[in-house]
Each structure stands twice: as C-alpha cells, then as structure tokens.
Amino acid sequence: MLIPLSIGIGASVYLITKMNLAALQAVSVSQPLVIGLVVGALTVIARDAAFMYKLRLSAGNHMTWKKTFQTITMWEFCACVTPKISEAPLVIFVLKHSGLTYGKSVAVLMLNAFFDNMAFVVVWSVLYLILGSNMLLFTYTCPDIADSTVLQTVRSFGSYAWIGYCVLLGACIFLGTALFVIPHGTKKFFHRLSKFRWLKRFEKGIAELGDEIELTAHEFKGKPLGFWVKMSIATFINWIMRYLLAVSLLYAFAVTDFSFLLALSRQYVLWIFTGVPTTPGATGVAEFSFIALNCEFTAPGLSAAVALVWRLYSYYLYIALGLIILPKWAKQLASR
C-alpha cells in the first residue's frame, strides 16, 4: 500500500507545482463551477449505488447492502493499490471473504468483467457513430502542455486509442461466446492449449481459466430475462457515471464553447490509457493522461488543478474509505 500511496502523493505534488496560481485566482464562484462540482459528487454516489446493485444482483442477493458497500469499497481499494494485471486475484479474495464461495466469486468477477467490457464497447461505438473521426482528433495545441514533450507525446497517442477499443471488443466477443454459447467447448480448448510445450509454465493457470469459464456459465444458466436487463442497466449507469464525473469537472472549469459529447468521448479514450497495466491504480499515468487528453476543454493554466480534483473524487476517496474499512474487515477475516 505504501508504494502506490507514495506514487500518488508524488504525482499530486507534481500537479500542484504545475498549477498556474494566476489562473486559479482568476476562477470565481459561478453557476457552471457550482453545478459541475455538485454534479461530480452526485455521479460518484450514482456510480457506487449502481455498482452495489449489480454486485448484489450477480451474487444472488447473498450479501446485505452493508456488506455489499464494504465489498465494493475493498474492490475499489484493491484497484487503487495494485496494477491492473494483479487486480483480479485480490478481488476474488475480497469476494470470497464477503461470504461467497470460491466458485461464486470467480463467476461474479467474470460476469461483471463481461458486462463492463460490453458497456464500454457499446457506448464507444455510439459516440464514434455520432462524432466520427473527431473522437480521435487531437490537432488542437494546448498551452498547458506546450512545454512538455511527454504530455505532447501522450496526446498524440490518443489517435491510436482505437487499438485498445479493438482489444476490448475482442475480449467482449470472446467472453460472450465462451460464457453463453460454448462454455464446455471453451473449457476443452483451454485444457488442450495448456498441454502445449511452450505454454508448460502456465499449464495450471490456463486449465483453471477453462474450468472457471464453465463454472461461471453454469452459475448463471437459466437466469430470467429480467436479470440480464437489470445487470445491463446497472452496468451502463455505473460506467457512464464514472466518465460523467470527469465531464462535470471539466464543465466546472470550462471554456465557453464546451462540447459535452466530445468531452465524454475523451474519457473513453482516457480509459484505454489507464487500463494499460502500469503503476498501481494507474497512478501518475492517469493524471498525465487526463491533462494531455482534456487540456483543450479548460481555461489555460487549469488542467493540472482539474486533474487533481478528478483524482480526489475517483482515487483518493477510495484510498481513504479503504483505509477506514480495512482494519475492521481484516479483524473479521482473522476471527473467521
């Protein structure tokens, strides 16, 4: 936990040093500022409420609302203190010690992964149909990154975010086919794949993945249509609220010709950057990417300040909640 916190504090200190004090002093209390900050707080509440609902629904209502809140807090906390690639084992650990069996924990994680990817792909596709190439157009030169080669490079890479979209689309199609069309065939495929000599060192993990896919398919087989509709609606609310948080904060400090749709689409591009396995909780990467990709929406000199407020809402909040809940959660764990 100390490593990601240190990186996070370092990134925040960097943002503070890059703030333009004159630009901050020029910010006055206005209607857009108040609306943006209040709506930002409401998106956090709506996001977590939807997350709690879909987690409780996918767990078969085996958890109380209090336990569900504790579980999503620890889930988000794990996401903040580990790189993306190491998040899944910790989440399964959290779910298992929230009263679910190992099999149920795997099934809940895998089903939520499918719905999360599906929501991302669907909304990205809709935004691209509306905005076209403007969604990946980064020709505007931002004063806030004019002196930073690193931030300019990050901004230029935004045009290649479609590669990440294709990866997530492929993952969505694979998970959908594996879970709902040919789960047993997928299990057999992974068991055969694990026998290849050049994959010998990953044999156990690959075989277990096949077992877990069939286990998940069996767990949710025969669920009524209402279950899938509720999961879909809750997932879309959960993820759209995550992105609307950034949009509302950008609006609070925006220039006059602020475009809601374009700003929303940029958060989907930003998610591609933060989804790459790098630092714990994408700390550092998230802040720099936010500035590089969103600098055109705010008044000059305010990008770093908005990025810091965004991380307070989306990162440090869960660090704080996690540190509050962790001792009690660990004590419950030890007593069992």
mmCIF file of C-alpha atoms in Angstrom:
data_model
loop_
_atom_site.group_PDB
_atom_site.id
_atom_site.type_symbol
_atom_site.label_atom_id
_atom_site.label_comp_id
_atom_site.label_asym_id
_atom_site.label_seq_id
_atom_site.Cartn_x
_atom_site.Cartn_y
_atom_site.Cartn_z
ATOM 1 C CA MET A 1 0.000 0.000 0.000
ATOM 2 C CA LEU A 2 2.888 2.363 0.705
ATOM 3 C CA ILE A 3 4.196 2.118 -2.872
ATOM 4 C CA PRO A 4 1.027 3.300 -4.662
ATOM 5 C CA LEU A 5 0.403 5.937 -1.991
ATOM 6 C CA SER A 6 3.935 7.264 -2.474
ATOM 7 C CA ILE A 7 3.498 7.357 -6.254
ATOM 8 C CA GLY A 8 0.110 9.035 -5.849
ATOM 9 C CA ILE A 9 1.431 11.699 -3.492
ATOM 10 C CA GLY A 10 4.364 12.288 -5.841
ATOM 11 C CA ALA A 11 2.011 12.743 -8.794
ATOM 12 C CA SER A 12 -0.163 15.126 -6.771
ATOM 13 C CA VAL A 13 2.843 17.179 -5.702
ATOM 14 C CA TYR A 14 3.868 17.397 -9.354
ATOM 15 C CA LEU A 15 0.377 18.605 -10.290
ATOM 16 C CA ILE A 16 0.472 21.241 -7.558
ATOM 17 C CA THR A 17 3.824 22.539 -8.791
ATOM 18 C CA LYS A 18 2.396 22.777 -12.306
ATOM 19 C CA MET A 19 -0.667 24.751 -11.255
ATOM 20 C CA ASN A 20 -0.942 28.266 -12.582
ATOM 21 C CA LEU A 21 -1.690 30.351 -9.482
ATOM 22 C CA ALA A 22 -2.775 33.343 -11.537
ATOM 23 C CA ALA A 23 -5.285 31.171 -13.427
ATOM 24 C CA LEU A 24 -6.573 29.687 -10.148
ATOM 25 C CA GLN A 25 -7.017 33.131 -8.600
ATOM 26 C CA ALA A 26 -8.989 34.190 -11.666
ATOM 27 C CA VAL A 27 -11.559 31.432 -11.036
ATOM 28 C CA SER A 28 -14.669 32.903 -9.444
ATOM 29 C CA VAL A 29 -17.718 31.244 -7.937
ATOM 30 C CA SER A 30 -20.066 30.887 -10.873
ATOM 31 C CA GLN A 31 -23.077 28.811 -11.860
ATOM 32 C CA PRO A 32 -21.040 26.367 -14.051
ATOM 33 C CA LEU A 33 -18.481 25.903 -11.236
ATOM 34 C CA VAL A 34 -21.129 25.087 -8.613
ATOM 35 C CA ILE A 35 -23.132 22.863 -10.983
ATOM 36 C CA GLY A 36 -20.020 20.996 -12.132
ATOM 37 C CA LEU A 37 -18.742 20.264 -8.615
ATOM 38 C CA VAL A 38 -22.171 19.241 -7.272
ATOM 39 C CA VAL A 39 -22.955 17.031 -10.280
ATOM 40 C CA GLY A 40 -19.478 15.493 -9.908
ATOM 41 C CA ALA A 41 -20.301 14.459 -6.340
ATOM 42 C CA LEU A 42 -23.679 13.076 -7.458
ATOM 43 C CA THR A 43 -22.039 10.968 -10.176
ATOM 44 C CA VAL A 44 -19.849 9.321 -7.527
ATOM 45 C CA ILE A 45 -22.942 8.429 -5.462
ATOM 46 C CA ALA A 46 -24.840 7.148 -8.521
ATOM 47 C CA ARG A 47 -21.797 5.192 -9.723
ATOM 48 C CA ASP A 48 -21.339 3.374 -6.423
ATOM 49 C CA ALA A 49 -25.073 2.770 -5.990
ATOM 50 C CA ALA A 50 -25.193 1.107 -9.426
ATOM 51 C CA PHE A 51 -22.032 -0.877 -8.633
ATOM 52 C CA MET A 52 -23.558 -2.106 -5.367
ATOM 53 C CA TYR A 53 -26.778 -3.086 -7.114
ATOM 54 C CA LYS A 54 -25.117 -5.077 -9.903
ATOM 55 C CA LEU A 55 -22.716 -6.782 -7.490
ATOM 56 C CA ARG A 56 -25.558 -7.794 -5.163
ATOM 57 C CA LEU A 57 -27.634 -8.935 -8.141
ATOM 58 C CA SER A 58 -24.818 -11.040 -9.636
ATOM 59 C CA ALA A 59 -24.073 -12.528 -6.204
ATOM 60 C CA GLY A 60 -27.673 -13.740 -5.960
ATOM 61 C CA ASN A 61 -28.578 -11.284 -3.166
ATOM 62 C CA HIS A 62 -26.444 -13.323 -0.754
ATOM 63 C CA MET A 63 -24.911 -10.133 0.685
ATOM 64 C CA THR A 64 -26.618 -7.453 2.749
ATOM 65 C CA TRP A 65 -26.435 -3.848 1.478
ATOM 66 C CA LYS A 66 -23.941 -3.048 4.250
ATOM 67 C CA LYS A 67 -21.747 -5.995 3.261
ATOM 68 C CA THR A 68 -22.084 -5.020 -0.411
ATOM 69 C CA PHE A 69 -20.878 -1.482 0.326
ATOM 70 C CA GLN A 70 -17.930 -2.886 2.263
ATOM 71 C CA THR A 71 -17.139 -5.243 -0.622
ATOM 72 C CA ILE A 72 -17.212 -2.614 -3.393
ATOM 73 C CA THR A 73 -15.079 -0.314 -1.239
ATOM 74 C CA MET A 74 -12.453 -3.027 -0.813
ATOM 75 C CA TRP A 75 -12.779 -3.875 -4.542
ATOM 76 C CA GLU A 76 -12.071 -0.252 -5.492
ATOM 77 C CA PHE A 77 -9.313 -0.086 -2.875
ATOM 78 C CA CYS A 78 -7.632 -3.145 -4.435
ATOM 79 C CA ALA A 79 -7.855 -1.436 -7.838
ATOM 80 C CA CYS A 80 -6.128 1.639 -6.350
ATOM 81 C CA VAL A 81 -3.192 -0.195 -4.753
ATOM 82 C CA THR A 82 -2.402 -2.813 -7.424
ATOM 83 C CA PRO A 83 -1.516 -2.708 -11.124
ATOM 84 C CA LYS A 84 -4.354 -3.748 -13.442
ATOM 85 C CA ILE A 85 -2.788 -7.155 -14.131
ATOM 86 C CA SER A 86 -2.792 -8.133 -10.412
ATOM 87 C CA GLU A 87 -6.265 -6.859 -9.560
ATOM 88 C CA ALA A 88 -8.339 -9.998 -10.284
ATOM 89 C CA PRO A 89 -6.806 -12.339 -7.632
ATOM 90 C CA LEU A 90 -7.289 -9.708 -4.916
ATOM 91 C CA VAL A 91 -10.887 -9.056 -5.987
ATOM 92 C CA ILE A 92 -11.633 -12.811 -5.838
ATOM 93 C CA PHE A 93 -10.089 -12.853 -2.350
ATOM 94 C CA VAL A 94 -12.325 -9.942 -1.287
ATOM 95 C CA LEU A 95 -15.456 -11.570 -2.739
ATOM 96 C CA LYS A 96 -14.675 -14.928 -1.163
ATOM 97 C CA HIS A 97 -14.270 -13.339 2.262
ATOM 98 C CA SER A 98 -17.516 -11.426 1.794
ATOM 99 C CA GLY A 99 -19.371 -14.703 2.230
ATOM 100 C CA LEU A 100 -19.284 -16.144 -1.306
ATOM 101 C CA THR A 101 -17.770 -19.482 -2.264
ATOM 102 C CA TYR A 102 -14.647 -19.509 -4.452
ATOM 103 C CA GLY A 103 -16.692 -20.643 -7.448
ATOM 104 C CA LYS A 104 -19.308 -17.946 -6.901
ATOM 105 C CA SER A 105 -16.568 -15.307 -6.502
ATOM 106 C CA VAL A 106 -14.978 -16.278 -9.818
ATOM 107 C CA ALA A 107 -18.377 -16.323 -11.522
ATOM 108 C CA VAL A 108 -19.304 -12.854 -10.174
ATOM 109 C CA LEU A 109 -15.962 -11.373 -11.257
ATOM 110 C CA MET A 110 -16.118 -12.916 -14.726
ATOM 111 C CA LEU A 111 -19.744 -11.900 -15.343
ATOM 112 C CA ASN A 112 -19.038 -8.326 -14.246
ATOM 113 C CA ALA A 113 -15.961 -8.242 -16.500
ATOM 114 C CA PHE A 114 -18.126 -9.210 -19.464
ATOM 115 C CA PHE A 115 -20.760 -6.562 -18.725
ATOM 116 C CA ASP A 116 -18.112 -3.887 -18.097
ATOM 117 C CA ASN A 117 -16.426 -4.573 -21.441
ATOM 118 C CA MET A 118 -19.787 -4.702 -23.202
ATOM 119 C CA ALA A 119 -20.833 -1.312 -21.787
ATOM 120 C CA PHE A 120 -17.537 0.247 -22.868
ATOM 121 C CA VAL A 121 -17.735 -1.146 -26.406
ATOM 122 C CA VAL A 122 -21.390 -0.178 -26.926
ATOM 123 C CA VAL A 123 -21.035 3.438 -25.743
ATOM 124 C CA TRP A 124 -17.719 3.916 -27.600
ATOM 125 C CA SER A 125 -19.392 2.670 -30.801
ATOM 126 C CA VAL A 126 -22.366 5.037 -30.342
ATOM 127 C CA LEU A 127 -20.087 8.007 -29.671
ATOM 128 C CA TYR A 128 -17.996 7.204 -32.740
ATOM 129 C CA LEU A 129 -21.125 6.962 -34.888
ATOM 130 C CA ILE A 130 -22.130 10.456 -33.698
ATOM 131 C CA LEU A 131 -18.723 12.184 -33.668
ATOM 132 C CA GLY A 132 -16.880 10.257 -36.353
ATOM 133 C CA SER A 133 -13.149 10.940 -36.650
ATOM 134 C CA ASN A 134 -13.455 13.955 -34.294
ATOM 135 C CA MET A 135 -13.466 11.478 -31.403
ATOM 136 C CA LEU A 136 -9.814 10.636 -32.127
ATOM 137 C CA LEU A 137 -8.730 14.009 -33.487
ATOM 138 C CA PHE A 138 -6.069 15.694 -31.356
ATOM 139 C CA THR A 139 -4.930 18.569 -33.563
ATOM 140 C CA TYR A 140 -5.676 21.334 -31.037
ATOM 141 C CA THR A 141 -2.494 22.684 -29.457
ATOM 142 C CA CYS A 142 -2.940 23.165 -25.706
ATOM 143 C CA PRO A 143 -0.952 25.925 -23.975
ATOM 144 C CA ASP A 144 -0.805 23.780 -20.805
ATOM 145 C CA ILE A 145 1.291 21.069 -22.474
ATOM 146 C CA ALA A 146 3.274 23.233 -24.898
ATOM 147 C CA ASP A 147 6.443 22.937 -22.773
ATOM 148 C CA SER A 148 6.142 19.198 -22.069
ATOM 149 C CA THR A 149 7.348 16.715 -24.678
ATOM 150 C CA VAL A 150 5.994 13.827 -22.584
ATOM 151 C CA LEU A 151 2.450 15.238 -22.438
ATOM 152 C CA GLN A 152 2.522 16.109 -26.131
ATOM 153 C CA THR A 153 3.566 12.524 -26.905
ATOM 154 C CA VAL A 154 0.751 11.132 -24.734
ATOM 155 C CA ARG A 155 -1.736 13.383 -26.546
ATOM 156 C CA SER A 156 -0.511 12.228 -29.944
ATOM 157 C CA PHE A 157 -1.011 8.597 -28.904
ATOM 158 C CA GLY A 158 -4.686 9.359 -28.307
ATOM 159 C CA SER A 159 -5.274 8.918 -32.039
ATOM 160 C CA TYR A 160 -4.348 5.237 -31.655
ATOM 161 C CA ALA A 161 -6.891 4.522 -28.896
ATOM 162 C CA TRP A 162 -8.922 2.545 -31.456
ATOM 163 C CA ILE A 163 -6.381 -0.264 -30.953
ATOM 164 C CA GLY A 164 -7.448 -0.547 -27.309
ATOM 165 C CA TYR A 165 -11.087 -0.457 -28.414
ATOM 166 C CA CYS A 166 -10.431 -3.412 -30.738
ATOM 167 C CA VAL A 167 -8.765 -5.340 -27.905
ATOM 168 C CA LEU A 168 -11.753 -4.763 -25.604
ATOM 169 C CA LEU A 169 -14.172 -5.618 -28.415
ATOM 170 C CA GLY A 170 -12.292 -8.899 -28.931
ATOM 171 C CA ALA A 171 -12.381 -9.601 -25.174
ATOM 172 C CA CYS A 172 -16.131 -8.884 -25.120
ATOM 173 C CA ILE A 173 -16.829 -11.227 -28.046
ATOM 174 C CA PHE A 174 -14.605 -13.938 -26.553
ATOM 175 C CA LEU A 175 -16.185 -13.739 -23.086
ATOM 176 C CA GLY A 176 -19.709 -13.608 -24.523
ATOM 177 C CA THR A 177 -19.091 -16.655 -26.731
ATOM 178 C CA ALA A 178 -17.267 -18.576 -24.011
ATOM 179 C CA LEU A 179 -19.835 -17.895 -21.284
ATOM 180 C CA PHE A 180 -23.108 -18.056 -23.178
ATOM 181 C CA VAL A 181 -22.550 -20.100 -26.351
ATOM 182 C CA ILE A 182 -19.890 -22.808 -25.950
ATOM 183 C CA PRO A 183 -18.685 -22.890 -22.306
ATOM 184 C CA HIS A 184 -17.810 -26.604 -22.353
ATOM 185 C CA GLY A 185 -16.055 -26.285 -25.711
ATOM 186 C CA THR A 186 -14.084 -23.320 -24.341
ATOM 187 C CA LYS A 187 -13.047 -25.357 -21.313
ATOM 188 C CA LYS A 188 -11.789 -28.185 -23.550
ATOM 189 C CA PHE A 189 -9.946 -25.643 -25.747
ATOM 190 C CA PHE A 190 -8.056 -24.203 -22.754
ATOM 191 C CA HIS A 191 -7.238 -27.661 -21.404
ATOM 192 C CA ARG A 192 -5.737 -28.623 -24.766
ATOM 193 C CA LEU A 193 -3.940 -25.277 -25.009
ATOM 194 C CA SER A 194 -2.356 -25.835 -21.599
ATOM 195 C CA LYS A 195 -0.685 -29.006 -22.909
ATOM 196 C CA PHE A 196 1.453 -27.165 -25.466
ATOM 197 C CA ARG A 197 5.122 -27.429 -24.581
ATOM 198 C CA TRP A 198 5.806 -23.697 -24.983
ATOM 199 C CA LEU A 199 2.982 -22.920 -22.503
ATOM 200 C CA LYS A 200 4.094 -25.522 -19.959
ATOM 201 C CA ARG A 201 4.950 -22.970 -17.291
ATOM 202 C CA PHE A 202 1.363 -21.573 -17.463
ATOM 203 C CA GLU A 203 -0.314 -25.003 -17.707
ATOM 204 C CA LYS A 204 -2.175 -24.850 -14.382
ATOM 205 C CA GLY A 205 -3.423 -21.276 -14.840
ATOM 206 C CA ILE A 206 -4.682 -21.866 -18.403
ATOM 207 C CA ALA A 207 -6.500 -25.060 -17.415
ATOM 208 C CA GLU A 208 -8.081 -23.316 -14.398
ATOM 209 C CA LEU A 209 -9.292 -20.476 -16.641
ATOM 210 C CA GLY A 210 -11.170 -23.037 -18.750
ATOM 211 C CA ASP A 211 -12.699 -24.566 -15.614
ATOM 212 C CA GLU A 212 -13.734 -21.133 -14.323
ATOM 213 C CA ILE A 213 -15.445 -20.181 -17.595
ATOM 214 C CA GLU A 214 -17.595 -23.324 -17.492
ATOM 215 C CA LEU A 215 -18.251 -22.768 -13.787
ATOM 216 C CA THR A 216 -19.446 -19.208 -14.481
ATOM 217 C CA ALA A 217 -21.670 -20.360 -17.348
ATOM 218 C CA HIS A 218 -23.238 -22.998 -15.110
ATOM 219 C CA GLU A 219 -23.752 -20.486 -12.282
ATOM 220 C CA PHE A 220 -25.824 -18.124 -14.407
ATOM 221 C CA LYS A 221 -27.507 -20.627 -16.711
ATOM 222 C CA GLY A 222 -31.267 -20.272 -16.780
ATOM 223 C CA LYS A 223 -31.392 -16.762 -15.298
ATOM 224 C CA PRO A 224 -34.592 -14.934 -16.355
ATOM 225 C CA LEU A 225 -34.567 -12.079 -18.870
ATOM 226 C CA GLY A 226 -35.187 -9.596 -16.063
ATOM 227 C CA PHE A 227 -31.818 -10.479 -14.506
ATOM 228 C CA TRP A 228 -29.916 -9.642 -17.704
ATOM 229 C CA VAL A 229 -31.862 -6.416 -18.251
ATOM 230 C CA LYS A 230 -31.168 -5.246 -14.679
ATOM 231 C CA MET A 231 -27.465 -6.151 -14.944
ATOM 232 C CA SER A 232 -27.187 -4.256 -18.239
ATOM 233 C CA ILE A 233 -28.910 -1.111 -16.933
ATOM 234 C CA ALA A 234 -26.881 -1.092 -13.695
ATOM 235 C CA THR A 235 -23.613 -1.574 -15.622
ATOM 236 C CA PHE A 236 -24.341 1.255 -18.055
ATOM 237 C CA ILE A 237 -25.255 3.609 -15.187
ATOM 238 C CA ASN A 238 -22.154 2.574 -13.248
ATOM 239 C CA TRP A 239 -19.750 3.230 -16.124
ATOM 240 C CA ILE A 240 -21.378 6.282 -17.691
ATOM 241 C CA MET A 241 -21.341 7.940 -14.254
ATOM 242 C CA ARG A 242 -17.610 7.187 -13.987
ATOM 243 C CA TYR A 243 -16.990 9.138 -17.171
ATOM 244 C CA LEU A 244 -19.516 11.884 -16.412
ATOM 245 C CA LEU A 245 -17.519 12.684 -13.270
ATOM 246 C CA ALA A 246 -14.652 13.970 -15.415
ATOM 247 C CA VAL A 247 -17.058 15.722 -17.811
ATOM 248 C CA SER A 248 -18.784 17.571 -14.959
ATOM 249 C CA LEU A 249 -15.444 18.720 -13.510
ATOM 250 C CA LEU A 250 -14.258 19.879 -16.931
ATOM 251 C CA TYR A 251 -17.531 21.781 -17.318
ATOM 252 C CA ALA A 252 -16.950 23.454 -13.941
ATOM 253 C CA PHE A 253 -13.703 24.991 -15.235
ATOM 254 C CA ALA A 254 -14.602 25.015 -18.931
ATOM 255 C CA VAL A 255 -14.057 27.471 -21.725
ATOM 256 C CA THR A 256 -17.195 28.940 -23.313
ATOM 257 C CA ASP A 257 -17.524 26.537 -26.284
ATOM 258 C CA PHE A 258 -17.540 23.385 -24.149
ATOM 259 C CA SER A 259 -18.735 20.253 -26.010
ATOM 260 C CA PHE A 260 -20.324 17.639 -23.699
ATOM 261 C CA LEU A 261 -20.262 14.809 -26.229
ATOM 262 C CA LEU A 262 -16.656 15.405 -27.237
ATOM 263 C CA ALA A 263 -15.573 15.664 -23.595
ATOM 264 C CA LEU A 264 -17.421 12.420 -22.815
ATOM 265 C CA SER A 265 -15.756 10.643 -25.737
ATOM 266 C CA ARG A 266 -12.335 11.748 -24.463
ATOM 267 C CA GLN A 267 -12.946 9.914 -21.196
ATOM 268 C CA TYR A 268 -13.343 6.695 -23.183
ATOM 269 C CA VAL A 269 -10.011 7.382 -24.849
ATOM 270 C CA LEU A 270 -8.534 8.138 -21.417
ATOM 271 C CA TRP A 271 -9.793 4.781 -20.094
ATOM 272 C CA ILE A 272 -7.675 2.992 -22.720
ATOM 273 C CA PHE A 273 -4.584 4.674 -21.233
ATOM 274 C CA THR A 274 -5.497 3.955 -17.605
ATOM 275 C CA GLY A 275 -6.440 0.352 -18.447
ATOM 276 C CA VAL A 276 -2.882 -0.499 -19.510
ATOM 277 C CA PRO A 277 -1.103 -2.463 -16.735
ATOM 278 C CA THR A 278 1.392 0.083 -15.403
ATOM 279 C CA THR A 279 1.584 1.575 -11.913
ATOM 280 C CA PRO A 280 -0.794 0.626 -9.064
ATOM 281 C CA GLY A 281 -4.143 2.283 -9.758
ATOM 282 C CA ALA A 282 -2.574 3.835 -12.895
ATOM 283 C CA THR A 283 -1.166 6.498 -10.570
ATOM 284 C CA GLY A 284 0.860 9.072 -12.473
ATOM 285 C CA VAL A 285 -0.305 7.683 -15.804
ATOM 286 C CA ALA A 286 -3.903 8.720 -15.066
ATOM 287 C CA GLU A 287 -3.002 12.298 -14.090
ATOM 288 C CA PHE A 288 -0.690 12.932 -17.034
ATOM 289 C CA SER A 289 -3.118 11.306 -19.499
ATOM 290 C CA PHE A 290 -6.000 13.364 -18.123
ATOM 291 C CA ILE A 291 -4.098 16.611 -18.676
ATOM 292 C CA ALA A 292 -2.857 15.604 -22.130
ATOM 293 C CA LEU A 293 -6.239 14.452 -23.445
ATOM 294 C CA ASN A 294 -8.527 17.020 -21.793
ATOM 295 C CA CYS A 295 -6.455 20.216 -21.733
ATOM 296 C CA GLU A 296 -8.453 21.849 -24.532
ATOM 297 C CA PHE A 297 -11.667 21.882 -22.506
ATOM 298 C CA THR A 298 -10.423 24.061 -19.639
ATOM 299 C CA ALA A 299 -9.138 27.602 -19.457
ATOM 300 C CA PRO A 300 -5.327 27.804 -19.899
ATOM 301 C CA GLY A 301 -3.449 27.052 -16.707
ATOM 302 C CA LEU A 302 -6.205 24.981 -15.045
ATOM 303 C CA SER A 303 -5.601 21.470 -16.447
ATOM 304 C CA ALA A 304 -3.421 20.340 -13.543
ATOM 305 C CA ALA A 305 -5.909 21.642 -10.954
ATOM 306 C CA VAL A 306 -8.842 19.853 -12.609
ATOM 307 C CA ALA A 307 -6.797 16.637 -12.838
ATOM 308 C CA LEU A 308 -6.082 16.828 -9.100
ATOM 309 C CA VAL A 309 -9.780 17.367 -8.248
ATOM 310 C CA TRP A 310 -10.678 14.440 -10.540
ATOM 311 C CA ARG A 311 -8.256 12.144 -8.711
ATOM 312 C CA LEU A 312 -9.630 13.284 -5.351
ATOM 313 C CA TYR A 313 -13.086 12.120 -6.454
ATOM 314 C CA SER A 314 -12.005 8.938 -8.269
ATOM 315 C CA TYR A 315 -8.850 7.714 -6.478
ATOM 316 C CA TYR A 316 -8.078 9.267 -3.077
ATOM 317 C CA LEU A 317 -11.706 8.863 -1.976
ATOM 318 C CA TYR A 318 -11.368 5.059 -2.254
ATOM 319 C CA ILE A 319 -7.929 5.070 -0.667
ATOM 320 C CA ALA A 320 -9.418 6.908 2.330
ATOM 321 C CA LEU A 321 -12.523 4.683 2.532
ATOM 322 C CA GLY A 322 -10.375 1.576 2.130
ATOM 323 C CA LEU A 323 -8.053 2.587 4.964
ATOM 324 C CA ILE A 324 -11.091 3.209 7.196
ATOM 325 C CA ILE A 325 -12.764 -0.137 6.399
ATOM 326 C CA LEU A 326 -9.599 -2.272 6.090
ATOM 327 C CA PRO A 327 -8.874 -2.706 9.855
ATOM 328 C CA LYS A 328 -12.421 -3.862 10.647
ATOM 329 C CA TRP A 329 -12.506 -6.070 7.547
ATOM 330 C CA ALA A 330 -9.139 -7.644 8.456
ATOM 331 C CA LYS A 331 -10.333 -8.230 12.014
ATOM 332 C CA GLN A 332 -13.445 -10.040 10.720
ATOM 333 C CA LEU A 333 -11.182 -12.090 8.468
ATOM 334 C CA ALA A 334 -8.911 -13.079 11.351
ATOM 335 C CA SER A 335 -11.862 -14.026 13.582
ATOM 336 C CA ARG A 336 -13.093 -16.458 10.901
#
